[in-house]
Coordinates of C-alpha atoms in Angstrom, one line a residue:
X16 CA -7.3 17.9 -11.0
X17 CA -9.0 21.0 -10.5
X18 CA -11.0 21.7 -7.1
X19 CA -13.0 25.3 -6.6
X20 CA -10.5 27.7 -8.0
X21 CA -7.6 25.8 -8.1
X22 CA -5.9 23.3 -10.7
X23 CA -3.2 20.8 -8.8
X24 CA -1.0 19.8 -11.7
X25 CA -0.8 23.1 -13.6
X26 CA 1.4 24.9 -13.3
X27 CA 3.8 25.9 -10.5
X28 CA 3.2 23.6 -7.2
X29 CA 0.2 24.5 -5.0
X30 CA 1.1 26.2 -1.8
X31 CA -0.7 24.2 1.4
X32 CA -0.6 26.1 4.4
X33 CA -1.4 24.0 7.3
X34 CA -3.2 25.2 10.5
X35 CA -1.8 23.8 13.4
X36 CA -3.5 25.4 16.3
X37 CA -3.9 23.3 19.5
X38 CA -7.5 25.4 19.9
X39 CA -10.1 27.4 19.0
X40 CA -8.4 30.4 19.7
X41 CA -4.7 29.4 18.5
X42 CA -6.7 28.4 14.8
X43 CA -8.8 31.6 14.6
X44 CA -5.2 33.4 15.1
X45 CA -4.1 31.1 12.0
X46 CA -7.9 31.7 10.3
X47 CA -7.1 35.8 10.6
X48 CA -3.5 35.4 9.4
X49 CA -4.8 33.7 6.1
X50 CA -7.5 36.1 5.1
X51 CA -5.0 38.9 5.2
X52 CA -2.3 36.8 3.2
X53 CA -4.7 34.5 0.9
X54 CA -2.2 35.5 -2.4
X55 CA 0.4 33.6 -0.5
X56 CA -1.1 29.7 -0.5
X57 CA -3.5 28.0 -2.5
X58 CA -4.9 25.0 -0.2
X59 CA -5.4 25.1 3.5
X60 CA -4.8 21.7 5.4
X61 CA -7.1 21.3 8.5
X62 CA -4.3 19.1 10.8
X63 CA -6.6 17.8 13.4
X64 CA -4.0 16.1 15.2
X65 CA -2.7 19.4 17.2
X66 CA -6.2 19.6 18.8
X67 CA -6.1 16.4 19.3
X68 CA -7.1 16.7 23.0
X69 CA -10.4 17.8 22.1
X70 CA -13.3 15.6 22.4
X71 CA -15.3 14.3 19.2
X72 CA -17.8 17.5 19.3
X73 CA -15.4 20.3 19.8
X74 CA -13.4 18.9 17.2
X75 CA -15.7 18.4 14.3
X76 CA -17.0 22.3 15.8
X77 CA -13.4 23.3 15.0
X78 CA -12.8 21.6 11.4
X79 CA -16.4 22.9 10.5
X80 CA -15.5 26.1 11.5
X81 CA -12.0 26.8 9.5
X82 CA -14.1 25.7 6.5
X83 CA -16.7 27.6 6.4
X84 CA -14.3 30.8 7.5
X85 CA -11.7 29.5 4.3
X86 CA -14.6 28.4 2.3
X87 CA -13.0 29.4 -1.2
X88 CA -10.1 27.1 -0.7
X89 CA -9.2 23.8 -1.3
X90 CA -9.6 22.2 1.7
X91 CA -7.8 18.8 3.3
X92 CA -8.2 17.0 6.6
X93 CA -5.5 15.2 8.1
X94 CA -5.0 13.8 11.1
X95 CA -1.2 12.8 11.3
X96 CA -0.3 10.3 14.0
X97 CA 2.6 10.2 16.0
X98 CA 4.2 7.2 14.6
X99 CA 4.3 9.2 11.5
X100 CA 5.2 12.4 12.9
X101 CA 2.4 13.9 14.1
X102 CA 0.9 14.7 17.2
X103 CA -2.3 12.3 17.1
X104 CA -2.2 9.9 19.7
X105 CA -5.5 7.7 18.8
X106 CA -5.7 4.2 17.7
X107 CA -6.1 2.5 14.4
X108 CA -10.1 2.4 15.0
X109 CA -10.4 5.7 16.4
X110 CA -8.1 7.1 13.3
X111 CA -10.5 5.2 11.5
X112 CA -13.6 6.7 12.9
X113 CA -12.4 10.5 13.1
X114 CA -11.3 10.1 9.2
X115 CA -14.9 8.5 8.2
X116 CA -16.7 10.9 9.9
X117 CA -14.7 14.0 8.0
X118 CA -15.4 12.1 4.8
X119 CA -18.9 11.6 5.3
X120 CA -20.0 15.1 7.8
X121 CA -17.5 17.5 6.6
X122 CA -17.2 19.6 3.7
X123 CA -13.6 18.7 2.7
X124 CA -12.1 18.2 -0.7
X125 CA -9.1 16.3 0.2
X126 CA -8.7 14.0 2.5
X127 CA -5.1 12.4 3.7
X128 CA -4.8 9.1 4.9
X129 CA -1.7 7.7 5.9
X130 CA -0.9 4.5 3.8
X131 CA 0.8 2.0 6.1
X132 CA -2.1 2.2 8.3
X133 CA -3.8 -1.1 8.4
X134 CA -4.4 -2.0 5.0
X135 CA -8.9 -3.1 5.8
X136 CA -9.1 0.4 7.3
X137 CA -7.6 2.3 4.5
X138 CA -9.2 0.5 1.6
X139 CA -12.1 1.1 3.4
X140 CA -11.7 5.0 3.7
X141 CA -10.6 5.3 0.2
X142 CA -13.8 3.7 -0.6
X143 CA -16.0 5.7 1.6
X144 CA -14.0 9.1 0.1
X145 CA -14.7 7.9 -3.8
X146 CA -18.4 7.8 -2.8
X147 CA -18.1 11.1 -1.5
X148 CA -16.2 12.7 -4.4
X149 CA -13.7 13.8 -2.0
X150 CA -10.1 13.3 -3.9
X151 CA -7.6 10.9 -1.9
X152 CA -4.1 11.3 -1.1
X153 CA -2.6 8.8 0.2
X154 CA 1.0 9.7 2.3
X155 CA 3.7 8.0 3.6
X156 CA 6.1 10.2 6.9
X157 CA 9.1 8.7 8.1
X158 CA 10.9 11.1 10.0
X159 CA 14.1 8.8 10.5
X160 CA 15.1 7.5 6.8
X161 CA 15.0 7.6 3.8
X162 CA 14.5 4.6 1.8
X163 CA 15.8 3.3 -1.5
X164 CA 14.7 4.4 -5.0
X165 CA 13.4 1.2 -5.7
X166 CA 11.0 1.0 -2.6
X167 CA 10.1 4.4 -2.9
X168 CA 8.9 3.7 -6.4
X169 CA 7.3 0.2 -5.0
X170 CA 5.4 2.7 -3.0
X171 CA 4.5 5.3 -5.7
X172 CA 3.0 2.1 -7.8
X173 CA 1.0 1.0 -4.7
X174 CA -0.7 3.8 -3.8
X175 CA -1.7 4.4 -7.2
X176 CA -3.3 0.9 -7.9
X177 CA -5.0 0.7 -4.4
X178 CA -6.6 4.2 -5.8
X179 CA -5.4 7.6 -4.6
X180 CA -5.4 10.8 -6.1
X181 CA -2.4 12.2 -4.7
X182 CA 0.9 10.3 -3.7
X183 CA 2.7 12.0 -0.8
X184 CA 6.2 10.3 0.4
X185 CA 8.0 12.6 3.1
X186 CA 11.5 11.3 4.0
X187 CA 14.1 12.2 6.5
X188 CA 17.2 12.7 4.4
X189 CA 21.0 11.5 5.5
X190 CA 22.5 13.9 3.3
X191 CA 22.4 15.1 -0.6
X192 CA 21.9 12.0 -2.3
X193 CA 18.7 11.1 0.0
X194 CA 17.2 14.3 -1.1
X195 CA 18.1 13.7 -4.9
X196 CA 17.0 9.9 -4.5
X197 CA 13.5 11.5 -3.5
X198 CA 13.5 13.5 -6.3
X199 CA 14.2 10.9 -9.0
X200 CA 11.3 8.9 -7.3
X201 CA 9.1 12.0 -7.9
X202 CA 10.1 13.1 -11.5
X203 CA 10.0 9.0 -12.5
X204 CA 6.2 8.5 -10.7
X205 CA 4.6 11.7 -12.7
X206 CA 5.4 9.9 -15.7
X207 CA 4.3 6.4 -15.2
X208 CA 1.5 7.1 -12.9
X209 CA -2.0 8.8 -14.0
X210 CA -2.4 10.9 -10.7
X211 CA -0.3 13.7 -9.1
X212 CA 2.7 13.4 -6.9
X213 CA 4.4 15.1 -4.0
X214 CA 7.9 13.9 -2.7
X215 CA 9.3 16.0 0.0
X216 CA 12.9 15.8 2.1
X217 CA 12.6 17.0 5.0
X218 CA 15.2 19.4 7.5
X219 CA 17.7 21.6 6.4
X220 CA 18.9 19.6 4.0
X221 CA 15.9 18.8 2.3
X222 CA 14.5 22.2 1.9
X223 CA 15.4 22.1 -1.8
X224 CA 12.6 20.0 -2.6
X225 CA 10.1 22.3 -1.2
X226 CA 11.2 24.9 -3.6
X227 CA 12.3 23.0 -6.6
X228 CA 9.7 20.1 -6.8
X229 CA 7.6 21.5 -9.1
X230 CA 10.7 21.0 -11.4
X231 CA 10.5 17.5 -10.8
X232 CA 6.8 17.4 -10.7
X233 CA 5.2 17.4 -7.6
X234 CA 2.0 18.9 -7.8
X235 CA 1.9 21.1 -3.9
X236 CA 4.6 22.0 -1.8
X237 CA 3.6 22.6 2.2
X238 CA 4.2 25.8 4.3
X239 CA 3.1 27.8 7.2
X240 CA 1.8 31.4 7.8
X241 CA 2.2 31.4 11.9
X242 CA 3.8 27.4 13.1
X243 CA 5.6 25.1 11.2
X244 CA 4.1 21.3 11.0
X245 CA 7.5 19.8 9.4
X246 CA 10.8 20.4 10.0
X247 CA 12.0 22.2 6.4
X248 CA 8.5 24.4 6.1
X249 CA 9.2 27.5 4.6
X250 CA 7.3 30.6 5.4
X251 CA 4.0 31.1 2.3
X252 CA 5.0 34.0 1.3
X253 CA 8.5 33.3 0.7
X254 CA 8.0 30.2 -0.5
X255 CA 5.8 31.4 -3.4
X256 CA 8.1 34.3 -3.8
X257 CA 11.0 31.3 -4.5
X258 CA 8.1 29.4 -7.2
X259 CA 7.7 32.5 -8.7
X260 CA 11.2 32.8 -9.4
X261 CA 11.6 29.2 -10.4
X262 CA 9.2 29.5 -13.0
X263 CA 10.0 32.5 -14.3
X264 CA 13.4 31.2 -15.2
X265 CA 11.7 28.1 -16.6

């Protein structure tokens, strides 16, 4: 899948900053930060949820701004709700609305939508994005559990025939065999599945699967240049230092 400069699914994982300012002036901070370190990520992701206070104008202002400041990268909006870890507080139909609107008025590439929304309103944003020829990934957060293989795989499969792009699942993991269980769910969905993956464990003890997934094969990896917006996110320029390494021993 190959968007402006950049392929998702060659190569090493591709590093997503995410900007996580709560306004204008907190994002511009991140917009500076990311011009003087753009050989550190590959893909900035606008998450609209942490200026989530702002009304309908000033918001699309701000998205429209970051991408025509970051306008060589590989763009995606999200905006992550709280039930799925995030800060946004709207409802299903405002969700709804704010994510049509970025589809159809913004010039993004990417755009996430959380699966286990209701299942009318995502069908009918993966719709409006394949008109748009903006790619879809479609992500699943749960910041308390992680589930089994077999329903993480149920998952993989479900996504993929309702039509996205990109699968992301993001777990919480108990311990070392959570994090590996999320890995085996990642390596056995990039070969059955004719799409990209991500599967990320999140904390501490997760943190392997930032670095490592590429091993596995998940296509992007997420982390920050200024705030973290996951527990686990490794600094950009480490974290490509560590996928540098990784592949060099490959």
């Amino acid at each position: 899948m190959k968007i402006k400069n950049v392929t998702i699914g060659e190569g090493q994982p591709k590093v997503v900053v995410s900007f996580t300012g709560h306004s204008a002036e907190e994002v511009q901070a991140e917009i500076e930060e990311a011009k003087k370190n753009n050989d550190k990520f590959d893909i900035v992701e606008i998450r609209s949820d942490s200026f989530d206070a702002m009304n309908h104008e000033d918001h699309f202002r701000l998205v429209d701004n970051i991408i025509e400041e970051m306008t060589d990268c590989p763009i995606i909006y999200t905006y992550r709700t709280n039930g799925e870890g995030g800060s946004g507080t709207k409802s299903a139909a405002e969700y709804q609305s704010l994510v049509s609107h970025a589809i159809g008025n913004c010039d993004i590439d990417i755009v996430d939508i959380e699966f286990f929304m209701y299942e009318d309103i995502v069908n009918q944003l993966i719709d409006e994005a394949k008109e748009k020829g903006v790619a879809v990934l479609l992500s699943q957060h749960d910041f308390r559990d992680t589930p089994h293989f077999e329903e993480m795989m149920a998952t993989y499969e479900n996504m993929y025939e309702r039509g996205g792009d990109i699968l992301k699942l993001a777990y919480q993991p108990a311990d070392g065999r959570d994090v590996l269980s999320v890995l085996s769910a990642v390596h056995d969905a990039r070969r059955k599945f004719n799409c990209q993956v991500v599967g990320i464990s999140m904390g501490e003890t997760g943190k392997i699967t930032r670095v490592a997934g590429g091993v596995f094969g998940s296509c992007m990896t997420y982390g920050h240049l200024i705030n973290q917006a996951a527990p686990g996110q490794i600094g950009a320029g480490i974290l490509k230092e560590y996928l540098n390494i990784f592949e060099e021993d490959r």
